[in-house]
Coordinates of C-alpha atoms in Angstrom, one line a residue:
Chain H
M528 CA -0.1 -0.1 0.3
S529 CA 1.7 3.7 -0.9
A530 CA 2.8 6.1 1.9
L531 CA -0.3 8.0 0.4
E532 CA -2.6 5.5 1.9
Y533 CA -1.2 4.1 4.6
N534 CA -3.3 6.3 6.9
G535 CA -6.0 7.5 5.0
G536 CA -8.5 10.7 4.8
A537 CA -10.6 12.4 2.4
I538 CA -10.8 16.8 2.0
V539 CA -12.5 18.2 0.5
A540 CA -12.9 22.5 -0.3
M541 CA -15.1 24.6 -2.5
A542 CA -16.2 28.8 -3.3
G543 CA -19.5 30.1 -2.8
K544 CA -20.9 33.8 -2.9
N545 CA -18.3 35.5 -0.2
C546 CA -17.8 32.5 1.5
V547 CA -15.7 29.3 1.1
A548 CA -15.7 26.0 2.9
I549 CA -13.8 23.2 3.6
A550 CA -13.9 19.9 5.4
A551 CA -12.9 17.2 6.3
D552 CA -13.0 13.0 7.2
K553 CA -12.1 12.6 10.9
R554 CA -10.7 8.3 10.5
L555 CA -7.1 7.8 11.9
G556 CA -5.9 4.5 10.2
V557 CA -3.1 1.7 10.7
Q558 CA -3.9 0.7 6.7
L559 CA -7.1 -1.4 7.2
M560 CA -7.5 -0.6 11.2
T561 CA -9.2 2.6 12.1
V562 CA -7.0 3.2 15.8
S563 CA -9.1 7.1 15.9
M564 CA -11.4 8.5 15.3
D565 CA -11.2 11.9 16.0
F566 CA -7.9 12.7 14.2
Q567 CA -7.1 16.4 13.4
K568 CA -6.5 16.8 9.6
I569 CA -7.7 20.3 9.2
F570 CA -5.3 23.5 10.8
Q571 CA -5.9 27.2 11.1
A572 CA -3.5 29.3 9.6
T573 CA -4.9 32.7 10.1
D574 CA -8.6 34.3 11.2
K575 CA -9.7 33.6 7.9
S576 CA -7.6 30.9 5.8
F577 CA -7.5 27.3 6.7
I578 CA -5.2 24.1 5.1
G579 CA -6.2 21.1 4.8
L580 CA -3.5 18.1 4.9
P581 CA -4.7 14.0 3.9
G582 CA -2.6 12.0 3.7
L583 CA 1.0 10.4 5.8
A584 CA -0.1 11.2 8.9
T585 CA 3.9 11.8 10.2
D586 CA 4.1 14.4 7.8
V587 CA 0.2 15.7 8.5
Q588 CA 1.4 16.6 12.1
T589 CA 4.8 17.8 10.7
L590 CA 4.2 20.0 8.1
S591 CA 0.3 21.6 10.1
E592 CA 3.6 22.0 12.8
L593 CA 6.2 23.8 10.3
F594 CA 3.7 25.9 8.9
R595 CA 2.2 26.9 11.8
F596 CA 5.9 28.4 12.5
K597 CA 6.3 29.9 8.9
T598 CA 2.9 31.9 9.2
N599 CA 4.3 32.9 13.1
M600 CA 7.4 34.2 11.7
Y601 CA 6.2 36.3 8.4
K602 CA 3.5 38.0 10.8
L603 CA 6.1 38.6 12.9
R604 CA 8.2 40.2 10.1
E605 CA 4.9 41.8 8.3
E606 CA 2.8 43.0 10.6
R607 CA 0.2 41.6 9.2
E608 CA -1.5 38.0 8.2
I609 CA -0.5 35.9 5.0
E610 CA -3.0 35.9 2.6
P611 CA -4.3 32.6 1.4
R612 CA -2.5 32.9 -1.8
T613 CA 0.7 34.1 -1.2
L614 CA 0.2 30.6 1.9
A615 CA -0.6 28.8 -1.1
H616 CA 3.3 29.7 -2.8
M617 CA 4.9 29.4 -0.1
V618 CA 3.1 26.5 0.8
S619 CA 4.3 24.9 -2.6
S620 CA 8.5 26.0 -2.2
T621 CA 8.1 24.1 1.1
L622 CA 6.6 20.9 -0.7
Y623 CA 9.8 22.0 -3.8
E624 CA 11.9 21.7 -1.1
R625 CA 11.6 17.8 -1.2
R626 CA 11.4 17.3 -4.1
F627 CA 12.7 13.7 -3.8
S628 CA 12.7 13.3 -1.2
Y629 CA 9.1 14.1 -0.1
Y630 CA 5.9 15.0 2.2
F631 CA 3.2 13.0 1.8
A632 CA 1.3 14.4 1.8
E633 CA -1.4 16.7 -1.4
P634 CA -3.5 19.9 0.7
V635 CA -5.7 21.2 0.2
I636 CA -6.4 25.5 1.3
A637 CA -9.7 27.7 1.5
G638 CA -9.5 30.9 2.4
L639 CA -10.6 34.8 2.0
D640 CA -7.9 37.4 0.9
K641 CA -8.6 41.0 2.5
N642 CA -11.4 42.1 -0.3
N643 CA -13.0 39.2 2.1
Q644 CA -12.9 37.4 -1.5
P645 CA -12.9 33.4 -1.8
F646 CA -9.7 32.0 -2.5
I647 CA -9.6 27.5 -3.0
C648 CA -6.2 26.3 -4.1
S649 CA -5.4 22.2 -3.9
M650 CA -1.1 21.0 -5.0
D651 CA 0.3 17.8 -5.4
L652 CA 2.7 16.0 -2.9
I653 CA 5.6 17.8 -4.5
G654 CA 3.9 21.7 -4.5
C655 CA 2.1 21.7 -8.4
I656 CA -0.7 24.5 -7.4
N657 CA -3.9 23.7 -8.9
F658 CA -5.9 27.4 -8.4
A659 CA -9.9 26.5 -8.8
K660 CA -12.4 28.3 -9.1
D661 CA -15.5 25.4 -7.9
F662 CA -14.3 23.2 -5.9
V663 CA -11.0 21.5 -4.9
V664 CA -11.3 17.6 -3.2
S665 CA -7.2 15.6 -2.3
G666 CA -6.9 12.1 -0.1
T667 CA -8.2 8.6 -0.5
S668 CA -11.6 9.5 -2.1
S669 CA -10.7 11.9 -4.5
R670 CA -12.3 10.1 -7.5
S671 CA -15.7 10.0 -5.8
L672 CA -15.2 13.6 -4.8
Y673 CA -14.5 14.4 -8.1
G674 CA -17.6 13.3 -9.4
M675 CA -19.6 13.8 -6.1
C676 CA -18.8 17.9 -6.6
E677 CA -19.0 17.2 -10.2
S678 CA -23.1 16.8 -9.8
L679 CA -22.9 18.5 -6.2
W680 CA -21.5 22.5 -7.1
E681 CA -23.3 25.6 -8.5
P682 CA -21.6 28.4 -8.4
D683 CA -22.7 31.4 -6.1
L684 CA -24.0 29.5 -3.2
E685 CA -24.6 31.1 0.6
P686 CA -23.4 30.3 3.6
E687 CA -26.3 27.5 4.2
D688 CA -26.2 25.9 1.1
L689 CA -22.9 25.3 0.6
F690 CA -22.6 23.9 4.2
E691 CA -25.1 21.0 3.0
T692 CA -23.1 20.8 -0.7
I693 CA -20.0 20.7 0.7
S694 CA -21.4 18.0 4.0
Q695 CA -22.7 16.0 0.9
S696 CA -20.4 15.4 -1.2
L697 CA -17.7 14.5 1.5
L698 CA -20.3 12.2 2.9
N699 CA -21.0 10.2 0.6
A700 CA -18.5 9.9 -1.2
V701 CA -16.2 8.9 1.8
D702 CA -18.9 6.0 2.5
R703 CA -17.7 4.8 -0.4
D704 CA -14.3 4.7 1.1
C705 CA -12.6 2.1 3.4
L706 CA -9.8 4.4 4.4
A707 CA -12.0 7.3 5.4
G708 CA -15.1 8.0 7.3
W709 CA -15.8 7.7 10.9
G710 CA -16.9 11.6 11.5
A711 CA -16.7 14.4 9.9
V712 CA -16.3 18.1 10.1
V713 CA -17.1 21.1 8.6
H714 CA -15.5 25.0 8.1
V715 CA -18.2 27.0 6.1
I716 CA -15.4 30.5 5.8
T717 CA -17.3 33.9 5.8
P718 CA -16.3 37.4 6.6
E719 CA -18.3 38.1 9.5
R720 CA -17.4 34.1 11.2
V721 CA -16.2 31.1 10.7
I722 CA -18.8 28.4 11.5
T723 CA -17.2 24.9 12.3
R724 CA -19.9 21.5 12.4
H725 CA -19.2 18.1 13.9
L726 CA -21.7 16.0 11.6
K727 CA -22.3 12.4 12.5
T728 CA -21.1 10.1 10.2
R729 CA -21.7 6.3 9.3
M730 CA -19.2 5.0 11.6
D731 CA -17.5 2.2 9.7
Chain Z
T1432 CA -15.5 -8.7 5.8
T1433 CA -16.7 -10.3 8.9
I1434 CA -18.7 -13.8 9.9
M1435 CA -20.2 -15.5 12.4
A1436 CA -22.4 -17.9 12.8
V1437 CA -23.6 -19.2 16.9
E1438 CA -25.2 -22.8 17.5
F1439 CA -28.0 -22.6 20.2
D1440 CA -30.1 -25.4 21.1
G1441 CA -33.0 -26.0 18.2
G1442 CA -30.4 -24.1 14.9
V1443 CA -28.0 -22.1 14.6
V1444 CA -27.9 -18.4 14.3
V1445 CA -25.7 -16.7 11.5
G1446 CA -24.3 -13.3 10.0
A1447 CA -22.2 -11.3 8.0
D1448 CA -21.9 -7.2 7.2
S1449 CA -22.3 -6.5 4.0
R1450 CA -19.1 -4.7 2.0
T1451 CA -17.3 -5.5 -0.3
T1452 CA -14.2 -3.8 -1.4
S1453 CA -11.8 -3.1 -5.1
G1454 CA -8.5 -2.5 -2.8
P1455 CA -9.8 1.0 -0.6
Y1456 CA -13.6 0.8 -3.3
I1457 CA -16.0 -0.7 -2.2
V1458 CA -18.0 -1.9 -5.5
N1459 CA -21.1 -3.0 -3.6
R1460 CA -22.1 -2.0 0.0
V1461 CA -25.5 -4.0 0.3
T1462 CA -24.3 -7.1 -0.2
D1463 CA -25.4 -11.5 0.7
K1464 CA -22.4 -12.9 1.9
L1465 CA -25.1 -16.4 3.7
T1466 CA -25.5 -18.4 0.4
H1467 CA -27.7 -20.3 0.3
I1468 CA -26.3 -23.9 -0.2
H1469 CA -29.6 -26.6 1.0
D1470 CA -32.2 -26.0 2.3
R1471 CA -30.9 -26.2 5.7
I1472 CA -27.8 -25.6 4.6
Y1473 CA -25.8 -22.2 4.8
C1474 CA -21.9 -20.9 4.2
C1475 CA -21.0 -17.6 5.6
R1476 CA -18.5 -17.1 2.1
S1477 CA -15.3 -15.2 3.5
G1478 CA -11.8 -14.4 1.3
S1479 CA -11.8 -13.4 -2.6
A1480 CA -15.4 -13.0 -3.4
A1481 CA -15.0 -15.3 -7.1
D1482 CA -13.5 -18.0 -5.3
T1483 CA -16.4 -18.1 -3.0
Q1484 CA -18.9 -17.2 -4.9
A1485 CA -17.6 -20.5 -7.4
I1486 CA -17.2 -22.9 -4.6
A1487 CA -20.7 -22.5 -3.4
D1488 CA -22.1 -22.7 -6.5
I1489 CA -20.1 -26.6 -6.9
V1490 CA -21.6 -28.0 -3.2
H1491 CA -24.9 -26.1 -3.7
Y1492 CA -24.4 -29.3 -7.3
Y1493 CA -23.9 -31.5 -5.4
L1494 CA -26.2 -31.5 -2.7
Q1495 CA -29.2 -31.5 -5.2
M1496 CA -27.7 -34.2 -6.5
Y1497 CA -26.9 -35.8 -3.1
S1498 CA -30.4 -35.0 -2.1
A1499 CA -32.0 -36.5 -5.6
Q1500 CA -30.2 -39.4 -5.3
N1501 CA -29.9 -40.5 -1.7
G1502 CA -33.4 -39.3 -1.4
E1503 CA -32.6 -38.0 2.4
V1504 CA -31.9 -34.2 3.0
P1505 CA -27.9 -33.7 3.5
S1506 CA -26.0 -33.1 7.3
V1507 CA -24.0 -30.3 7.9
Q1508 CA -20.9 -32.3 8.2
T1509 CA -21.4 -33.6 4.0
A1510 CA -22.4 -30.7 3.1
A1511 CA -18.3 -29.4 5.3
A1512 CA -16.7 -32.1 4.1
L1513 CA -17.8 -31.0 0.1
F1514 CA -16.2 -27.6 1.2
Q1515 CA -13.3 -29.0 2.3
E1516 CA -12.3 -31.0 -0.4
I1517 CA -12.4 -28.4 -2.8
C1518 CA -10.5 -25.6 -0.2
Y1519 CA -8.4 -28.5 0.3
Q1520 CA -7.5 -30.2 -2.9
N1521 CA -6.8 -26.3 -4.5
K1522 CA -5.4 -24.4 -1.8
S1523 CA -2.7 -23.3 -4.0
N1524 CA -5.4 -21.5 -6.0
L1525 CA -7.7 -19.9 -3.6
T1526 CA -8.5 -17.8 -1.1
A1527 CA -11.3 -18.7 0.6
G1528 CA -12.3 -18.1 4.5
I1529 CA -16.0 -20.2 4.5
I1530 CA -18.1 -20.9 7.8
V1531 CA -20.7 -24.2 7.3
A1532 CA -23.4 -23.9 9.3
G1533 CA -27.4 -25.2 9.0
W1534 CA -29.3 -27.6 11.3
D1535 CA -29.5 -31.8 11.2
K1536 CA -31.6 -34.6 12.3
Y1537 CA -28.8 -35.7 14.1
E1538 CA -27.3 -33.4 15.2
G1539 CA -29.1 -30.4 15.7
G1540 CA -27.5 -27.5 14.3
S1541 CA -24.3 -27.7 13.8
V1542 CA -21.1 -24.9 12.7
I1543 CA -18.2 -25.9 10.7
N1544 CA -15.4 -23.4 9.5
I1545 CA -13.2 -24.3 6.5
P1546 CA -10.1 -21.5 7.2
L1547 CA -7.5 -21.2 4.3
G1548 CA -5.9 -24.8 4.3
G1549 CA -9.3 -26.3 3.7
S1550 CA -9.1 -28.1 7.5
T1551 CA -12.8 -28.3 9.3
H1552 CA -13.0 -27.1 12.2
R1553 CA -16.5 -28.3 14.4
Q1554 CA -16.9 -25.2 16.8
P1555 CA -19.8 -23.7 18.9
F1556 CA -18.9 -20.7 17.6
A1557 CA -17.1 -19.3 14.8
I1558 CA -15.9 -16.1 13.4
G1559 CA -14.1 -14.8 10.2
G1560 CA -12.8 -13.3 7.3
S1561 CA -11.2 -10.0 8.2
G1562 CA -12.6 -7.9 10.7
S1563 CA -13.1 -10.9 13.6
S1564 CA -9.4 -9.9 14.4
Y1565 CA -10.8 -6.8 16.4
I1566 CA -13.4 -9.0 18.1
Y1567 CA -12.1 -12.3 19.8
G1568 CA -11.8 -11.4 23.0
Y1569 CA -15.2 -10.0 23.0
C1570 CA -16.9 -13.4 21.7
D1571 CA -14.4 -15.4 24.2
S1572 CA -15.2 -12.5 26.6
T1573 CA -18.9 -12.6 26.4
Y1574 CA -20.0 -16.6 24.6
R1575 CA -21.8 -18.4 27.2
K1576 CA -23.0 -21.8 27.2
N1577 CA -26.8 -23.2 26.0
M1578 CA -27.6 -19.5 24.4
T1579 CA -31.3 -19.1 24.0
K1580 CA -31.8 -18.1 20.0
D1581 CA -32.8 -15.3 21.0
E1582 CA -29.4 -15.0 23.0
A1583 CA -27.8 -15.9 19.9
I1584 CA -29.5 -13.6 17.7
K1585 CA -28.3 -10.9 20.2
F1586 CA -24.5 -12.5 20.4
V1587 CA -24.2 -12.0 16.4
R1588 CA -26.0 -8.5 15.9
D1589 CA -23.1 -7.5 18.8
A1590 CA -20.0 -8.8 17.8
V1591 CA -19.9 -8.2 13.5
A1592 CA -21.5 -4.4 14.6
L1593 CA -17.6 -4.0 16.4
A1594 CA -16.0 -5.6 13.9
M1595 CA -17.9 -3.9 10.9
S1596 CA -17.0 -0.7 13.5
R1597 CA -13.4 -0.8 13.4
D1598 CA -12.2 -3.3 10.1
G1599 CA -11.7 -0.9 7.0
S1600 CA -13.2 -3.7 5.4
S1601 CA -16.0 -4.8 7.1
G1602 CA -19.7 -2.6 7.2
G1603 CA -22.6 -1.9 5.7
C1604 CA -25.2 -3.4 7.0
I1605 CA -25.9 -6.6 9.4
R1606 CA -27.7 -9.7 7.3
Q1607 CA -28.5 -12.8 9.9
A1608 CA -30.1 -15.6 9.0
I1609 CA -31.9 -18.2 11.7
I1610 CA -31.6 -21.7 10.2
T1611 CA -33.4 -24.8 12.3
K1612 CA -35.6 -27.5 11.9
E1613 CA -38.9 -25.6 11.2
G1614 CA -37.2 -23.1 8.2
V1615 CA -35.1 -20.2 7.7
E1616 CA -36.0 -16.4 9.4
R1617 CA -33.7 -13.7 7.4
L1618 CA -32.9 -11.3 9.0
F1619 CA -31.3 -7.0 8.5
Y1620 CA -30.8 -4.0 9.7
P1621 CA -30.1 -1.7 8.4
G1622 CA -26.2 0.4 8.9
N1623 CA -28.2 3.5 10.8
D1624 CA -29.9 1.0 12.8
L1625 CA -27.0 -1.0 14.0
P1626 CA -25.7 -1.2 18.3
V1627 CA -23.7 1.6 18.6
F1628 CA -20.8 1.3 20.9
W1629 CA -17.0 3.8 22.3
E1630 CA -16.4 6.4 19.5
G1631 CA -14.4 8.3 21.0

């Protein structure tokens, strides 16, 4: 089994009308055995941006700590928070630094920029950025997620509708994947606030 | 896959999850792993779906011929011996873990486990499939001799539900069959209707 499938996990992010949403499952497994149903894969980078990290769990944790360090240093030097687009390039450079002994994670970034415009992107494990206007997916359920998102997403969804759409995309995709599921968390980011909801899912 | 069979006074209860996978992808989430072999004999299939389906079809054929030619209902032991012959002689080409269970007039309820190598083991209860690893302790500590039919049903349902919660290759819903002298009763528990245990 490849390193990207060893622990399992799935992440999706979507853009709506003046809002973005990012969602992930909560499973941590060792191949086919489930070890935790409470494993965090989405990390808050700034007030209005989040990084989702699916893949090998040790790299998920190492990278989340590395990005916390880098965004803190950015804030100290620049005396302002990092913009989502800049954060994406920083993550990309960090991954490409390890071009030949790569981190086993394929990040997803979602946030609102300083003008509250939605920003989402995903990356492969060596840092190639995919800038998308609609949705991005990553993890062991990515193929099923592409199918769900392609059929359910429409432009200019309001925050409540975006929440429903992203939740159904994630839930139905991970229900066809043995390595993802066992609980889910969804963050909806609007200019005023971030709403975090934990979903009750199939636990099999 | 998680499969299980338990003997009680008057028959057997067999149970299984409903997930079939191809690598990480769930090909069928409502599979029926409890296969009719004869009127009062069922088998629980684990391992390669293709192998176990082919073997079950062959044994089903042989038991039809047996009852037609001998004019009597085959015993569970006979069915198990047929499975054994196929599984043992072709062991290098097969991946099949089968539990044979049913009712016959000589023994009442019988459960016979046939793991990968093709050996047979008559047991009061048997578990199999990848999910069974997670419930050996639970089953050993919960099993009691001389369970009633309802106790056996609950035992199977709780054990399979626990295995489905931990094993990535098991899930979906739980199917059960209760085999007695009177006949076969099939039970079904949808995925949202399963017993819920500690979930962190």
